[in-house]
Structure formats: C-alpha cells, structure tokens
CSV table of C-alpha atoms in Angstrom, one decimal:
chain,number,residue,atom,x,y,z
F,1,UNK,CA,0.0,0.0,0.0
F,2,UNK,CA,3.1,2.3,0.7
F,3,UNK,CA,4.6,1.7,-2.4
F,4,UNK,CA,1.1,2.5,-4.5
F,5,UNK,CA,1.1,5.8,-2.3
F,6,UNK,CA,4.6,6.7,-3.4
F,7,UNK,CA,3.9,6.0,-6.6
F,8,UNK,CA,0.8,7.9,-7.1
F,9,UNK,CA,2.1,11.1,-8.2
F,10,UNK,CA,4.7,9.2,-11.3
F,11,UNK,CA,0.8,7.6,-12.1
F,12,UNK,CA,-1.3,10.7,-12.2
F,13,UNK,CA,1.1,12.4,-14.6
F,14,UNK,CA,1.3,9.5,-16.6
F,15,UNK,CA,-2.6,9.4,-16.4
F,16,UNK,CA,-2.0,13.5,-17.7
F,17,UNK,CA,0.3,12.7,-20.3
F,18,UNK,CA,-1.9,9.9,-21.9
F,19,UNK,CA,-4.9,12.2,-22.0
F,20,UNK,CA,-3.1,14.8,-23.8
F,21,UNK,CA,-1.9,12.2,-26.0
F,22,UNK,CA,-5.2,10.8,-27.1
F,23,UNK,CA,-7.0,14.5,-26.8
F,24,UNK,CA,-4.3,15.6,-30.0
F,25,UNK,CA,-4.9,12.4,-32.0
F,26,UNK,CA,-8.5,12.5,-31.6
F,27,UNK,CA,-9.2,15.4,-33.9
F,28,UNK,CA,-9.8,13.3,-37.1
F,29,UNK,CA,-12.6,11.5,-35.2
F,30,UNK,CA,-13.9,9.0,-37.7
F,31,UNK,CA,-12.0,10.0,-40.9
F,32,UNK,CA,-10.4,7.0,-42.7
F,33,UNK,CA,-6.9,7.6,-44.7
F,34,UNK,CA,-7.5,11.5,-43.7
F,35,UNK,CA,-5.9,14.1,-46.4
F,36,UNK,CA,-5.3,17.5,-44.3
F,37,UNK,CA,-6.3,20.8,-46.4
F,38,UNK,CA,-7.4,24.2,-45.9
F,39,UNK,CA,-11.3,25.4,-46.4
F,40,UNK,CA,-12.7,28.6,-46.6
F,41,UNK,CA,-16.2,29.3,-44.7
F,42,UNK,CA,-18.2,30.5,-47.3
F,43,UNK,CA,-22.1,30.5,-45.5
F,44,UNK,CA,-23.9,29.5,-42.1
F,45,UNK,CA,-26.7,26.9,-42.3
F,46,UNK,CA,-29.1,27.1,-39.4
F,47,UNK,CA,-31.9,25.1,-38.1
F,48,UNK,CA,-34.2,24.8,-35.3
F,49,UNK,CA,-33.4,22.3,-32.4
F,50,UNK,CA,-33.0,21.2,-28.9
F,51,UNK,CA,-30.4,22.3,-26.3
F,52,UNK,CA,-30.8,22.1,-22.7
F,53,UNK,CA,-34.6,21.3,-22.6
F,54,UNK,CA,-35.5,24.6,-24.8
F,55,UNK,CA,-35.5,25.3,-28.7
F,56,UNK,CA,-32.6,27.0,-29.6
F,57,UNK,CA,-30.9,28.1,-33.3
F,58,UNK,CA,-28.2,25.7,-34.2
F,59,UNK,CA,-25.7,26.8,-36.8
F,60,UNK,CA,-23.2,25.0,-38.7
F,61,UNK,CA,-20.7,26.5,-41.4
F,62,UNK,CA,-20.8,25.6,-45.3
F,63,UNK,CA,-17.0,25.1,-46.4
F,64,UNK,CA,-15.1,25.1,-49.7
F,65,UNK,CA,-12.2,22.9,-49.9
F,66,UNK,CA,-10.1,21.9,-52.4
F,67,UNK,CA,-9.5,17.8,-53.6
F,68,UNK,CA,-8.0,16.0,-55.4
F,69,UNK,CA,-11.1,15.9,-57.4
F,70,UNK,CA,-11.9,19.0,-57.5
F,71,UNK,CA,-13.4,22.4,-55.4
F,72,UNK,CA,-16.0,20.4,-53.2
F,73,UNK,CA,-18.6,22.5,-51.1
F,74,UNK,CA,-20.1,20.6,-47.7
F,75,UNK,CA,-21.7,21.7,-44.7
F,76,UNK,CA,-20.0,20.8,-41.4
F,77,UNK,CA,-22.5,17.8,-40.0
F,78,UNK,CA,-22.3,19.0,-36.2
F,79,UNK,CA,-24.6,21.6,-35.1
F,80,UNK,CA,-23.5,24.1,-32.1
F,81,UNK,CA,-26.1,26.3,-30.1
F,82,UNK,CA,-26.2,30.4,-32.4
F,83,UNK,CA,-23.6,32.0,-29.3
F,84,UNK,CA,-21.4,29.0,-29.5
F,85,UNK,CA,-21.0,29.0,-33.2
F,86,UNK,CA,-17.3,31.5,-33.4
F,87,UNK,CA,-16.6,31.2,-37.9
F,88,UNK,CA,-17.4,34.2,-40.0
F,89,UNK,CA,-17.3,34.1,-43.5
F,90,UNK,CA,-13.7,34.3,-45.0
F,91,UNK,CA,-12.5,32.2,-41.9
F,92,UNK,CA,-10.1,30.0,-43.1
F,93,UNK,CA,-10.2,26.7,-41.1
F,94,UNK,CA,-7.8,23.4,-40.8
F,95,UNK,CA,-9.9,20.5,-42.1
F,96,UNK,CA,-9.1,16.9,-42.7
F,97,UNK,CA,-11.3,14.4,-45.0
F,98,UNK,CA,-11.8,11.2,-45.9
F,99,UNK,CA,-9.9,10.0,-49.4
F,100,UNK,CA,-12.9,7.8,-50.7
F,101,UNK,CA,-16.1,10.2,-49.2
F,102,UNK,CA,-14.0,13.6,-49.6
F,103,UNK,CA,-17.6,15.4,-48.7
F,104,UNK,CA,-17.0,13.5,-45.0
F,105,UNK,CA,-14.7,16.0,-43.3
F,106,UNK,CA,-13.7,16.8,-39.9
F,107,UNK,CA,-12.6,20.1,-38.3
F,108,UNK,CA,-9.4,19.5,-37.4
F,109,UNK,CA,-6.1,21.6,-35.2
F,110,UNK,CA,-8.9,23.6,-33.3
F,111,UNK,CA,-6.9,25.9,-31.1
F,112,UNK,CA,-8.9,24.9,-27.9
F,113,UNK,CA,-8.0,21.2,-28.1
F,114,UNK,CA,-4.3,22.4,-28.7
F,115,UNK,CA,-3.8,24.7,-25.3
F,116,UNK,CA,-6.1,21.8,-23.7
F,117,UNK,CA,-3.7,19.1,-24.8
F,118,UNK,CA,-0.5,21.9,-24.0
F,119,UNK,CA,-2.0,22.5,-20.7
F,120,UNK,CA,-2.2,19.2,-19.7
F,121,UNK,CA,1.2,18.0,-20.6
F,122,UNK,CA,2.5,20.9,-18.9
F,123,UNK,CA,0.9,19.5,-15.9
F,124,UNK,CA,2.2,16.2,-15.8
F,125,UNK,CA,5.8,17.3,-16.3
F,126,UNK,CA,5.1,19.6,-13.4
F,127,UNK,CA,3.8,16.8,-11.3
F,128,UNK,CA,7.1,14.5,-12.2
F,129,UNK,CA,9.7,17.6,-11.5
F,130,UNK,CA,8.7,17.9,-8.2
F,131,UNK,CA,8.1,14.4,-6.9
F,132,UNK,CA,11.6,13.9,-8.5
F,133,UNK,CA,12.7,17.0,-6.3
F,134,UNK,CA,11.1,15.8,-3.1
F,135,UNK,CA,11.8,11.8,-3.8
F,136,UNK,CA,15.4,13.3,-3.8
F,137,UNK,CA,15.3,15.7,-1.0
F,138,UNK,CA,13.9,13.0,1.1
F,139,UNK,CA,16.0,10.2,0.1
C-alpha cells in the first residue's frame, strides 16, 4: 500500500500525459486515410433544435475545400447552439477528409483542443519535476 502511495504522483502524470496524447490524435474523429487541407467558410446553415430542454438556433458552417477531385462544397455535420457558433465568413479553417467520401470532413487543429492538450502536458511534467525534487530531497 506504501509503495502504491509513493507512486501515485509518477501515475497521475502518466494518467495526464496519456490524455493529452489521445485528446491531440483524436481530432480526425472517424476519418479513414485522412488528407489535411485548408477550407474557406463561405455560409452558415441554421436550423431549429434542442439544447438544454428549450428550442434554440443551431448553426453549422458551409466550407469550400479543395480535392484531389476537385473544389467540393459541404456543410459541417455538427450543429452548435447560435452564441457557440465563433466562424465568419472568409475564416479560413484546418480541415481533414476522408480520401474515398471527400464530402466527410472533420474540423481539425482547433486551437482549444491544442492549449487543452498543452496545458495538460505541462501539468504532468510539473507533477514528475517535483516528486523527482522531493523523492530526492527526502532520500
């Protein structure tokens, strides 16, 4: 029991680190053989919907991209709440799609994912400096 004590700190961090790890390489989510590109937000689509128990205007952005195909124009499949939705038209955004479906695409390198995933590494090294301080202080 000691030694699971003592070793809690090295476990959280590594805990930390391993979120981080899976928070960056989760951005494709469901993308297949994904092919990175830049798209330019050219509209907003919105409908009506549900959010915390009330109707509410969802938006989504329409975004043209550029394939191997082709110029392809797609609207982004996930819905956010009007005050959450942040792209204006112009925006240029980080995208990745699929090779064989390139209208399936994923918003990729969002910069809140980025200081989330920054943040949390930070942490963990934190954590293992200064049991590695005290383990040698008190040893």
């Amino acid at each position: 029991m000691m030694l699971f004590i003592r070793l809690l700190p090295v476990l959280v961090s590594l805990c930390l680190a391993v979120a981080a790890i899976l928070l960056r390489c989760s951005r494709k989510r469901g993308i297949r053989h994904p092919i990175f590109t830049d798209a330019t937000v050219v509209s907003k689509v919105t409908q009506m919907g549900y959010h915390n128990h009330s109707t509410v205007e969802l938006s989504a952005p329409v975004l043209r991209y550029h394939t191997e195909q082709g110029e392809k124009t797609a609207t982004y499949r996930k819905y956010v709440p009007d005050w959450q939705y942040r792209y204006k038209i112009g925006d240029t955004i980080r995208i990745c799609y699929e090779k064989e479906n390139n209208g399936k695409f994923q918003i990729c390198h969002e910069q809140s994912d980025r200081w989330k995933s920054d943040l949390l590494f930070c942490v963990a090294g934190t954590i293992l400096v200064a049991y590695a301080v005290l383990l040698i202080q008190y040893y």
